[in-house]
Amino acid sequence: MPSLKCLKKNLVGLCLGLLQSMNLWSASERPNILFIMSDDHTSQAWGCYGSRFAPAFQTPHIDRLAKEGALLRNCFVTNSICVPSRASILTGQYSHINGVKTLADALDPQKKHLAHYLQEAGYQTALVGKWHLKSQPTGFDYWNIIKGQGRYHEPRMFEGDLAQPQIVEGSYSTDLFTEKALAWLSTRTDDQPFAMFLHYKSTHEPWQYPPRHKDLFDGVIFDEPETLMGQTGPKNSRIPGWPLEILTERMVRSSDHGGEALVPSQEDPQTKRRETYQKLIRDYLRCATTIDENIGIILKYLDTNNLSDKTMVVYTSDQGYFLGEHNYFDKRFMLEESMRMPFVARLPHRIPAGVKVDPMILNVDFAPMLLDYAGQATPASMQGESFRSYLERPGQEAGRTSIYYRYWENSPRRPAHYGVRTQTAKLIYYDGLVTESEAHKWEFYDLQEDPQETRNVYDRTHNARLMRQMKHHLRQWRSNLGDVSQKF
Ligand SMILES: [Ca+2]
């Protein structure tokens, strides 16, 4: 018969085990935040989004985050270009409010953003990697960044001082940024939670991969999207866009897009397009592989240091990207491949494993959500909303009925535009398009009948009621958000 002492010991052990397995969070306890963001790493190249490049290309570590946490199935950027998206993520504001509308705009260092609020909430804050917001970072206790786009190989990093570059010989940016981030995590004190923002340069053009991946995918022929070999852009669209032929010229002219310059085997345009596409995907995925490898290193670090249970890990990219769909590359447009943001978040015992979130989430919602986990209400200046409840209690709420988008840069190939998207349809107005016909500035896509957006049916739609509804949504958004300017 067991002694009383033994029973007590077993009971205590049982309770401790139970508490550990439930990992009960006290009401005041806040998780660490590890916000990992890459550049142009679109959902078509994430395994957990059903990448067409599988099985040759896989992302086991990103997929692990999705398996152990939540994946957003309808996350969107409000302005699909690097600098503005980063500003919207930090400020929780649309471009016309935070003042960062185009690549040329800088984030005002005086402007209070997510990192400042986290500091005030008692977090140690750090930023490593690509900043890209022109001004000196503020709101971070520690920062170590590249200026502008920086370089893939031996990047010049600036640690707390924009005048003092540091170069590590033989380094590769993705690996180096991880090393710097983990070095900071290893030296910090445990008395405060941390918020680390780790921003990779990969997978931005030009796709320069590390020597260890120079043979990766050799001999692999990647699947083409259905819209690669047809006309450029959707049918009935009047927007020239950024076709792969532009990339062909760059790849032929320069070896800057990976290991070797493109040497087309034949002069016919179709062969050239196909070979450009294969090189684009090969180089891009070699860079994307470095991200997944490094996320694996980070997850192992968290596991080894008993931080996994107390750390919210987010991985996202600043926008989507065309990988040959519509014969486009690059981003900027309001079409799905460009405006969709991939996003996974893991926080054990709070976010159930394997959650799929369907409501439409925006990049301006990221800051409110992270502040929610930090125990902070959404600041009045922020226009986004926390989506914590979607992560923790999925399937209960329908979410927004529509979202607003505006791209401010303007050029003949990629004119400025704004529009509204519902779960089933999309209306776009190209205010920057030079045309005598007002009707030619509108595009409409039926996302139910035509999810790949192959046809602009604005001229052909006979559903006048739906069109009135969409225009009403658009007017309402512009009015509510205070975005009434016609200028671009
Ligand atoms: Ca980007």
Short mmCIF file of C-alpha atoms and ligand atoms in Angstrom, two decimals:
data_model
loop_
_atom_site.label_atom_id
_atom_site.label_comp_id
_atom_site.label_asym_id
_atom_site.label_seq_id
_atom_site.Cartn_x
_atom_site.Cartn_y
_atom_site.Cartn_z
CA MET A 1 0.00 0.00 0.00
CA PRO A 2 1.53 3.38 -0.91
CA SER A 3 2.42 5.68 1.97
CA LEU A 4 0.68 9.03 2.52
CA LYS A 5 3.93 10.79 1.61
CA CYS A 6 4.10 8.86 -1.62
CA LEU A 7 0.46 9.63 -2.46
CA LYS A 8 1.04 13.33 -1.82
CA LYS A 9 4.11 13.27 -4.04
CA ASN A 10 2.18 11.56 -6.81
CA LEU A 11 -0.68 14.03 -6.46
CA VAL A 12 1.66 17.01 -6.65
CA GLY A 13 3.36 15.45 -9.66
CA LEU A 14 0.00 14.82 -11.30
CA CYS A 15 -1.12 18.42 -10.76
CA LEU A 16 2.14 19.82 -12.06
CA GLY A 17 1.91 17.58 -15.10
CA LEU A 18 -1.67 18.67 -15.69
CA LEU A 19 -0.76 22.33 -15.36
CA GLN A 20 2.16 21.85 -17.71
CA SER A 21 0.02 20.09 -20.28
CA MET A 22 -2.65 22.79 -20.09
CA ASN A 23 0.02 25.46 -19.77
CA LEU A 24 -2.48 27.74 -18.13
CA TRP A 25 -1.91 31.37 -18.86
CA SER A 26 -2.68 33.85 -16.14
CA ALA A 27 -4.88 36.75 -17.17
CA SER A 28 -1.95 39.16 -17.01
CA GLU A 29 0.61 36.94 -18.72
CA ARG A 30 1.61 38.05 -22.21
CA PRO A 31 3.32 35.95 -24.81
CA ASN A 32 6.59 36.85 -26.47
CA ILE A 33 6.11 37.92 -30.06
CA LEU A 34 8.32 36.75 -32.90
CA PHE A 35 7.09 38.44 -36.05
CA ILE A 36 8.89 37.05 -39.09
CA MET A 37 8.24 38.72 -42.42
CA SER A 38 9.79 38.12 -45.81
CA ASP A 39 9.60 40.12 -49.01
CA ASP A 40 7.37 39.02 -51.91
CA HIS A 41 7.16 35.42 -50.67
CA THR A 42 3.75 34.75 -52.14
CA SER A 43 1.31 32.04 -51.03
CA GLN A 44 1.77 30.10 -54.32
CA ALA A 45 5.21 29.22 -52.94
CA TRP A 46 4.14 28.04 -49.48
CA GLY A 47 3.47 24.32 -49.08
CA CYS A 48 0.63 24.91 -46.61
CA TYR A 49 -1.25 26.95 -49.26
CA GLY A 50 -1.11 24.03 -51.69
CA SER A 51 1.83 25.20 -53.78
CA ARG A 52 1.85 23.99 -57.38
CA PHE A 53 5.63 23.58 -57.06
CA ALA A 54 5.30 20.56 -54.77
CA PRO A 55 6.69 17.98 -54.42
CA ALA A 56 10.02 19.31 -55.79
CA PHE A 57 9.70 22.39 -53.58
CA GLN A 58 8.58 22.03 -49.98
CA THR A 59 8.35 24.27 -46.92
CA PRO A 60 8.26 21.85 -43.97
CA HIS A 61 9.03 24.42 -41.28
CA ILE A 62 6.47 26.99 -42.46
CA ASP A 63 4.00 24.13 -42.79
CA ARG A 64 4.78 23.12 -39.21
CA LEU A 65 3.66 26.58 -38.05
CA ALA A 66 0.40 26.14 -39.96
CA LYS A 67 -0.09 22.65 -38.56
CA GLU A 68 0.54 23.73 -34.98
CA GLY A 69 -1.24 27.08 -35.30
CA ALA A 70 -3.54 29.06 -37.57
CA LEU A 71 -3.44 29.83 -41.28
CA LEU A 72 -5.31 32.79 -42.74
CA ARG A 73 -7.03 31.80 -45.97
CA ASN A 74 -8.19 35.31 -46.88
CA CYS A 75 -5.57 37.80 -45.79
CA PHE A 76 -5.02 40.88 -47.96
CA VAL A 77 -2.71 43.82 -48.31
CA THR A 78 -4.25 47.28 -48.58
CA ASN A 79 -1.62 48.59 -51.04
CA SER A 80 0.45 45.87 -52.71
CA ILE A 81 3.94 47.30 -52.67
CA CYS A 82 6.80 46.83 -50.22
CA VAL A 83 7.29 50.17 -48.42
CA PRO A 84 3.59 51.06 -48.00
CA SER A 85 2.66 47.59 -46.79
CA ARG A 86 5.37 47.68 -44.13
CA ALA A 87 4.13 51.09 -42.98
CA SER A 88 0.53 49.86 -42.82
CA ILE A 89 1.55 46.80 -40.82
CA LEU A 90 3.34 48.92 -38.20
CA THR A 91 0.87 51.79 -37.99
CA GLY A 92 -2.38 49.86 -38.46
CA GLN A 93 -3.34 52.60 -40.91
CA TYR A 94 -4.09 52.81 -44.62
CA SER A 95 -1.50 54.57 -46.79
CA HIS A 96 -3.36 57.87 -47.12
CA ILE A 97 -3.38 58.22 -43.31
CA ASN A 98 0.17 57.10 -42.44
CA GLY A 99 1.60 59.10 -45.36
CA VAL A 100 3.49 56.19 -46.93
CA LYS A 101 1.65 55.78 -50.23
CA THR A 102 4.52 54.90 -52.60
CA LEU A 103 8.04 53.51 -52.66
CA ALA A 104 9.34 57.08 -52.44
CA ASP A 105 7.69 57.88 -49.11
CA ALA A 106 9.38 57.55 -45.72
CA LEU A 107 7.77 56.67 -42.41
CA ASP A 108 7.84 59.70 -40.14
CA PRO A 109 10.13 58.68 -37.24
CA GLN A 110 7.90 60.68 -34.90
CA LYS A 111 4.89 58.59 -35.83
CA LYS A 112 3.82 56.25 -33.06
CA HIS A 113 3.46 52.67 -34.23
CA LEU A 114 3.18 49.08 -33.05
CA ALA A 115 6.70 48.83 -31.63
CA HIS A 116 6.22 51.99 -29.52
CA TYR A 117 2.99 50.62 -28.09
CA LEU A 118 4.68 47.32 -27.29
CA GLN A 119 7.51 49.16 -25.56
CA GLU A 120 4.96 51.05 -23.46
CA ALA A 121 3.33 47.72 -22.60
CA GLY A 122 6.62 46.50 -21.16
CA TYR A 123 8.02 44.57 -24.09
CA GLN A 124 11.67 44.50 -25.12
CA THR A 125 11.53 45.30 -28.80
CA ALA A 126 13.99 44.47 -31.56
CA LEU A 127 14.17 44.76 -35.34
CA VAL A 128 16.56 42.77 -37.52
CA GLY A 129 16.89 42.75 -41.31
CA LYS A 130 14.99 44.70 -43.94
CA TRP A 131 13.43 47.92 -42.66
CA HIS A 132 12.84 49.73 -45.96
CA LEU A 133 10.98 52.67 -44.44
CA LYS A 134 13.75 55.17 -45.26
CA SER A 135 13.90 56.95 -41.90
CA GLN A 136 15.79 55.78 -38.81
CA PRO A 137 13.79 53.11 -36.97
CA THR A 138 12.12 54.21 -33.74
CA GLY A 139 10.28 52.14 -31.17
CA PHE A 140 12.93 49.41 -31.04
CA ASP A 141 15.29 48.87 -28.11
CA TYR A 142 17.64 47.16 -30.52
CA TRP A 143 17.86 47.37 -34.29
CA ASN A 144 20.25 45.96 -36.84
CA ILE A 145 19.08 46.62 -40.39
CA ILE A 146 19.97 46.90 -44.04
CA LYS A 147 19.25 50.19 -45.80
CA GLY A 148 16.74 50.14 -48.65
CA GLN A 149 16.82 46.85 -50.54
CA GLY A 150 20.27 45.94 -49.28
CA ARG A 151 22.19 43.03 -50.75
CA TYR A 152 21.68 39.27 -50.65
CA HIS A 153 25.39 38.53 -50.31
CA GLU A 154 27.50 40.21 -47.66
CA PRO A 155 24.82 42.82 -46.86
CA ARG A 156 25.84 46.07 -45.18
CA MET A 157 24.12 46.00 -41.79
CA PHE A 158 23.64 48.95 -39.50
CA GLU A 159 23.42 48.16 -35.80
CA GLY A 160 21.90 51.12 -34.00
CA ASP A 161 23.80 53.58 -36.18
CA LEU A 162 22.99 54.36 -39.81
CA ALA A 163 26.48 55.74 -40.37
CA GLN A 164 28.42 52.61 -39.40
CA PRO A 165 27.97 49.66 -41.77
CA GLN A 166 29.11 46.21 -40.73
CA ILE A 167 29.86 43.51 -43.25
CA VAL A 168 30.34 39.84 -42.45
CA GLU A 169 32.57 38.25 -45.06
CA GLY A 170 30.94 35.38 -46.93
CA SER A 171 27.55 35.98 -45.32
CA TYR A 172 24.16 35.44 -46.94
CA SER A 173 21.36 37.76 -45.84
CA THR A 174 18.73 35.22 -44.75
CA ASP A 175 21.23 33.24 -42.67
CA LEU A 176 22.87 36.37 -41.28
CA PHE A 177 19.60 37.97 -40.18
CA THR A 178 18.65 34.80 -38.30
CA GLU A 179 22.04 34.73 -36.59
CA LYS A 180 21.67 38.36 -35.52
CA ALA A 181 18.12 37.81 -34.26
CA LEU A 182 19.05 34.72 -32.24
CA ALA A 183 22.11 36.49 -30.85
CA TRP A 184 19.88 39.24 -29.49
CA LEU A 185 17.38 36.73 -28.09
CA SER A 186 20.24 34.92 -26.33
CA THR A 187 21.51 38.02 -24.55
CA ARG A 188 18.21 39.58 -23.48
CA THR A 189 16.98 39.40 -19.91
CA ASP A 190 14.00 37.27 -18.92
CA ASP A 191 12.20 39.86 -16.82
CA GLN A 192 10.19 41.25 -19.74
CA PRO A 193 8.49 39.61 -22.73
CA PHE A 194 10.13 40.29 -26.07
CA ALA A 195 8.83 41.39 -29.45
CA MET A 196 11.28 40.55 -32.21
CA PHE A 197 10.63 41.73 -35.77
CA LEU A 198 12.78 39.67 -38.13
CA HIS A 199 12.46 40.80 -41.74
CA TYR A 200 14.12 38.81 -44.50
CA LYS A 201 15.16 40.31 -47.81
CA SER A 202 14.34 37.10 -49.63
CA THR A 203 12.41 36.53 -51.98
CA HIS A 204 12.69 39.98 -53.56
CA GLU A 205 14.07 40.37 -57.07
CA PRO A 206 16.91 39.89 -58.09
CA TRP A 207 16.83 36.34 -56.81
CA GLN A 208 20.36 35.66 -55.65
CA TYR A 209 20.62 32.42 -53.75
CA PRO A 210 23.48 31.07 -51.64
CA PRO A 211 26.08 28.78 -53.23
CA ARG A 212 24.67 25.78 -51.35
CA HIS A 213 21.53 25.96 -53.52
CA LYS A 214 23.15 26.42 -56.91
CA ASP A 215 22.11 22.93 -58.03
CA LEU A 216 18.73 22.86 -56.28
CA PHE A 217 15.88 22.01 -58.70
CA ASP A 218 18.28 21.19 -61.53
CA GLY A 219 16.35 19.16 -64.07
CA VAL A 220 12.97 20.06 -62.54
CA ILE A 221 10.31 21.40 -64.90
CA PHE A 222 7.84 23.40 -62.81
CA ASP A 223 4.11 23.39 -63.51
CA GLU A 224 2.88 26.44 -65.35
CA PRO A 225 -0.19 28.41 -64.27
CA GLU A 226 -3.09 28.06 -66.72
CA THR A 227 -2.85 31.75 -67.57
CA LEU A 228 0.87 31.81 -68.44
CA MET A 229 0.77 31.18 -72.18
CA GLY A 230 -2.25 33.20 -73.20
CA GLN A 231 -2.50 36.92 -73.59
CA THR A 232 -0.91 39.14 -70.97
CA GLY A 233 -3.42 40.15 -68.31
CA PRO A 234 -7.07 39.16 -67.98
CA LYS A 235 -9.29 39.21 -71.06
CA ASN A 236 -10.89 42.63 -71.69
CA SER A 237 -8.44 44.34 -69.34
CA ARG A 238 -6.90 47.51 -70.73
CA ILE A 239 -3.95 47.46 -68.35
CA PRO A 240 -0.61 46.51 -69.96
CA GLY A 241 0.90 45.31 -66.68
CA TRP A 242 4.37 43.87 -66.19
CA PRO A 243 4.75 40.88 -68.55
CA LEU A 244 7.42 38.19 -68.31
CA GLU A 245 8.98 39.58 -71.52
CA ILE A 246 10.34 42.45 -69.40
CA LEU A 247 11.95 39.91 -67.11
CA THR A 248 13.35 38.03 -70.12
CA GLU A 249 15.21 41.16 -71.18
CA ARG A 250 16.60 41.66 -67.69
CA MET A 251 17.67 38.04 -67.38
CA VAL A 252 19.35 38.03 -70.78
CA ARG A 253 21.06 41.37 -70.19
CA SER A 254 22.37 40.56 -66.78
CA SER A 255 23.31 37.67 -64.58
CA ASP A 256 21.90 39.63 -61.68
CA HIS A 257 18.84 37.44 -61.40
CA GLY A 258 20.48 34.37 -59.96
CA GLY A 259 23.53 32.35 -60.73
CA GLU A 260 23.55 32.63 -64.50
CA ALA A 261 22.14 34.86 -67.21
CA LEU A 262 19.28 33.49 -69.30
CA VAL A 263 20.32 32.16 -72.69
CA PRO A 264 17.10 31.35 -74.56
CA SER A 265 17.38 28.15 -76.57
CA GLN A 266 15.23 29.60 -79.36
CA GLU A 267 14.10 32.99 -80.50
CA ASP A 268 10.39 32.28 -80.70
CA PRO A 269 8.45 34.27 -78.08
CA GLN A 270 6.64 31.27 -76.60
CA THR A 271 9.85 29.37 -75.88
CA LYS A 272 11.42 32.49 -74.43
CA ARG A 273 8.46 33.04 -72.15
CA ARG A 274 8.50 29.43 -70.95
CA GLU A 275 12.24 29.49 -70.29
CA THR A 276 11.99 32.82 -68.47
CA TYR A 277 9.22 31.35 -66.34
CA GLN A 278 11.29 28.27 -65.44
CA LYS A 279 14.28 30.41 -64.47
CA LEU A 280 12.10 32.79 -62.47
CA ILE A 281 10.62 29.92 -60.48
CA ARG A 282 13.93 28.11 -60.01
CA ASP A 283 15.78 31.18 -58.73
CA TYR A 284 12.83 32.38 -56.66
CA LEU A 285 12.37 28.99 -54.97
CA ARG A 286 16.07 28.68 -54.24
CA CYS A 287 15.74 31.93 -52.28
CA ALA A 288 12.45 30.82 -50.69
CA THR A 289 14.16 27.62 -49.53
CA THR A 290 16.57 29.70 -47.44
CA ILE A 291 13.61 31.23 -45.60
CA ASP A 292 12.12 27.86 -44.72
CA GLU A 293 15.51 26.54 -43.60
CA ASN A 294 15.97 29.56 -41.33
CA ILE A 295 12.50 29.30 -39.87
CA GLY A 296 13.46 25.72 -39.03
CA ILE A 297 16.55 27.00 -37.18
CA ILE A 298 14.43 29.51 -35.27
CA LEU A 299 11.78 26.95 -34.28
CA LYS A 300 14.51 24.63 -33.04
CA TYR A 301 15.99 27.49 -31.01
CA LEU A 302 12.62 28.16 -29.40
CA ASP A 303 12.15 24.46 -28.64
CA THR A 304 15.63 24.09 -27.17
CA ASN A 305 15.26 27.16 -24.98
CA ASN A 306 11.77 26.33 -23.72
CA LEU A 307 10.33 29.37 -25.46
CA SER A 308 7.92 27.69 -27.88
CA ASP A 309 4.96 27.60 -25.49
CA LYS A 310 5.32 31.25 -24.52
CA THR A 311 6.04 32.77 -27.89
CA MET A 312 3.63 33.75 -30.60
CA VAL A 313 5.37 33.07 -33.89
CA VAL A 314 4.01 34.81 -36.97
CA TYR A 315 5.30 34.29 -40.46
CA THR A 316 4.01 36.44 -43.29
CA SER A 317 5.17 38.34 -46.36
CA ASP A 318 4.68 42.03 -47.14
CA GLN A 319 2.38 41.20 -50.09
CA GLY A 320 1.72 38.57 -52.71
CA TYR A 321 3.46 38.22 -56.07
CA PHE A 322 2.69 37.10 -59.61
CA LEU A 323 4.67 34.00 -60.50
CA GLY A 324 3.71 33.90 -64.17
CA GLU A 325 -0.06 34.09 -63.62
CA HIS A 326 -1.57 36.25 -66.41
CA ASN A 327 1.99 36.28 -67.81
CA TYR A 328 2.87 38.77 -65.06
CA PHE A 329 5.65 39.00 -62.54
CA ASP A 330 5.90 41.52 -59.67
CA LYS A 331 2.92 42.73 -57.61
CA ARG A 332 1.07 46.10 -57.24
CA PHE A 333 -2.25 45.06 -58.76
CA MET A 334 -5.49 44.33 -57.01
CA LEU A 335 -5.62 40.89 -58.62
CA GLU A 336 -5.58 37.95 -56.22
CA GLU A 337 -1.98 36.73 -56.57
CA SER A 338 -0.70 40.21 -55.78
CA MET A 339 -3.09 41.35 -53.04
CA ARG A 340 -3.23 38.07 -51.10
CA MET A 341 -0.93 37.86 -48.10
CA PRO A 342 0.12 34.49 -46.75
CA PHE A 343 0.01 34.39 -42.95
CA VAL A 344 0.48 31.76 -40.26
CA ALA A 345 0.53 32.27 -36.49
CA ARG A 346 1.33 29.79 -33.74
CA LEU A 347 0.75 30.21 -30.02
CA PRO A 348 0.34 26.86 -28.27
CA HIS A 349 -2.57 26.47 -25.84
CA ARG A 350 -4.24 29.64 -27.09
CA ILE A 351 -4.50 29.15 -30.82
CA PRO A 352 -5.80 25.64 -31.58
CA ALA A 353 -3.59 23.57 -33.85
CA GLY A 354 -4.54 23.46 -37.52
CA VAL A 355 -7.03 26.35 -37.51
CA LYS A 356 -8.03 27.74 -40.91
CA VAL A 357 -9.41 31.28 -40.80
CA ASP A 358 -11.78 32.32 -43.59
CA PRO A 359 -12.92 35.89 -42.79
CA MET A 360 -11.11 38.65 -44.70
CA ILE A 361 -8.17 39.98 -42.67
CA LEU A 362 -6.03 42.99 -43.67
CA ASN A 363 -2.44 44.00 -43.04
CA VAL A 364 -3.75 46.94 -40.99
CA ASP A 365 -5.20 44.33 -38.60
CA PHE A 366 -1.82 42.85 -37.66
CA ALA A 367 -0.87 45.57 -35.15
CA PRO A 368 -4.25 45.51 -33.34
CA MET A 369 -4.06 41.70 -33.12
CA LEU A 370 -0.51 41.71 -31.70
CA LEU A 371 -1.41 44.47 -29.23
CA ASP A 372 -4.43 42.43 -28.17
CA TYR A 373 -2.08 39.58 -27.20
CA ALA A 374 0.10 42.15 -25.43
CA GLY A 375 -2.93 43.08 -23.32
CA GLN A 376 -3.46 46.41 -25.06
CA ALA A 377 -6.61 47.88 -26.56
CA THR A 378 -6.44 48.98 -30.19
CA PRO A 379 -5.18 52.59 -30.22
CA ALA A 380 -7.71 55.08 -31.60
CA SER A 381 -5.28 56.00 -34.40
CA MET A 382 -5.33 52.49 -35.85
CA GLN A 383 -7.86 51.64 -38.54
CA GLY A 384 -7.53 47.86 -38.38
CA GLU A 385 -9.17 45.45 -35.96
CA SER A 386 -7.81 42.64 -33.83
CA PHE A 387 -8.61 39.21 -35.25
CA ARG A 388 -7.58 37.31 -32.15
CA SER A 389 -11.05 35.80 -31.78
CA TYR A 390 -10.82 34.31 -35.28
CA LEU A 391 -7.54 32.65 -34.36
CA GLU A 392 -8.76 31.24 -31.06
CA ARG A 393 -12.41 30.55 -31.84
CA PRO A 394 -12.62 29.95 -35.56
CA GLY A 395 -15.82 29.42 -37.47
CA GLN A 396 -18.01 31.62 -35.30
CA GLU A 397 -17.95 34.94 -37.10
CA ALA A 398 -18.45 35.89 -40.72
CA GLY A 399 -16.17 38.93 -40.60
CA ARG A 400 -16.14 41.86 -43.00
CA THR A 401 -18.45 41.86 -45.99
CA SER A 402 -15.97 43.82 -48.11
CA ILE A 403 -12.45 45.28 -48.07
CA TYR A 404 -10.92 48.39 -49.60
CA TYR A 405 -7.68 48.56 -51.58
CA ARG A 406 -5.71 51.44 -53.08
CA TYR A 407 -2.48 51.45 -55.06
CA TRP A 408 -1.04 54.96 -55.31
CA GLU A 409 1.95 54.70 -57.64
CA ASN A 410 1.15 55.61 -61.22
CA SER A 411 2.74 54.62 -64.49
CA PRO A 412 1.34 53.78 -67.94
CA ARG A 413 1.90 50.03 -67.49
CA ARG A 414 0.71 49.93 -63.92
CA PRO A 415 -1.74 52.77 -63.37
CA ALA A 416 -2.96 53.86 -59.96
CA HIS A 417 -6.20 52.23 -58.91
CA TYR A 418 -8.56 51.53 -56.07
CA GLY A 419 -11.38 49.13 -55.52
CA VAL A 420 -13.47 46.93 -53.34
CA ARG A 421 -13.49 43.15 -52.88
CA THR A 422 -16.19 41.01 -51.33
CA GLN A 423 -15.95 37.24 -50.76
CA THR A 424 -17.42 36.72 -54.23
CA ALA A 425 -16.64 39.72 -56.44
CA LYS A 426 -14.17 42.50 -57.12
CA LEU A 427 -14.60 45.97 -58.58
CA ILE A 428 -11.55 48.02 -59.59
CA TYR A 429 -11.34 51.64 -60.76
CA TYR A 430 -8.11 52.63 -62.54
CA ASP A 431 -8.02 56.34 -61.78
CA GLY A 432 -4.50 56.54 -63.25
CA LEU A 433 -5.47 55.04 -66.62
CA VAL A 434 -5.36 57.53 -69.48
CA THR A 435 -8.44 56.85 -71.59
CA GLU A 436 -11.23 58.87 -73.10
CA SER A 437 -13.83 56.41 -71.94
CA GLU A 438 -14.77 56.52 -68.26
CA ALA A 439 -16.18 52.99 -68.57
CA HIS A 440 -12.75 51.70 -69.59
CA LYS A 441 -11.39 52.62 -66.18
CA TRP A 442 -13.60 50.02 -64.47
CA GLU A 443 -12.95 46.30 -64.13
CA PHE A 444 -15.19 43.72 -62.54
CA TYR A 445 -14.35 40.11 -61.66
CA ASP A 446 -16.78 37.42 -60.60
CA LEU A 447 -14.69 35.43 -58.10
CA GLN A 448 -17.21 32.59 -57.93
CA GLU A 449 -17.46 31.91 -61.65
CA ASP A 450 -13.93 33.01 -62.45
CA PRO A 451 -11.68 32.61 -59.38
CA GLN A 452 -8.52 33.00 -61.48
CA GLU A 453 -9.76 36.37 -62.74
CA THR A 454 -9.28 35.54 -66.38
CA ARG A 455 -12.05 37.88 -67.61
CA ASN A 456 -12.92 41.47 -66.83
CA VAL A 457 -16.71 41.41 -67.22
CA TYR A 458 -17.50 45.02 -66.35
CA ASP A 459 -18.79 45.71 -69.88
CA ARG A 460 -20.72 42.48 -69.99
CA THR A 461 -22.28 42.20 -66.63
CA HIS A 462 -26.04 42.46 -66.70
CA ASN A 463 -26.35 42.41 -62.97
CA ALA A 464 -26.99 46.11 -62.44
CA ARG A 465 -28.09 45.55 -58.87
CA LEU A 466 -24.80 43.87 -57.92
CA MET A 467 -22.82 46.65 -59.61
CA ARG A 468 -24.78 49.28 -57.67
CA GLN A 469 -24.05 47.38 -54.46
CA MET A 470 -20.33 47.18 -55.21
CA LYS A 471 -20.12 50.89 -56.03
CA HIS A 472 -22.03 51.63 -52.85
CA HIS A 473 -19.47 49.56 -50.85
CA LEU A 474 -16.66 51.46 -52.55
CA ARG A 475 -18.14 54.90 -51.82
CA GLN A 476 -18.84 53.88 -48.25
CA TRP A 477 -15.28 52.67 -47.65
CA ARG A 478 -13.77 55.81 -49.12
CA SER A 479 -15.98 57.98 -47.01
CA ASN A 480 -15.45 55.99 -43.80
CA LEU A 481 -11.69 55.90 -44.23
CA GLY A 482 -11.43 59.54 -45.22
CA ASP A 483 -9.88 58.60 -48.56
CA VAL A 484 -11.68 60.99 -50.86
CA SER A 485 -8.72 62.27 -52.84
CA GLN A 486 -8.84 61.73 -56.58
CA LYS A 487 -5.13 62.48 -56.89
CA PHE A 488 -2.52 59.78 -57.22
CA CA B 1 7.64 43.29 -51.07
#
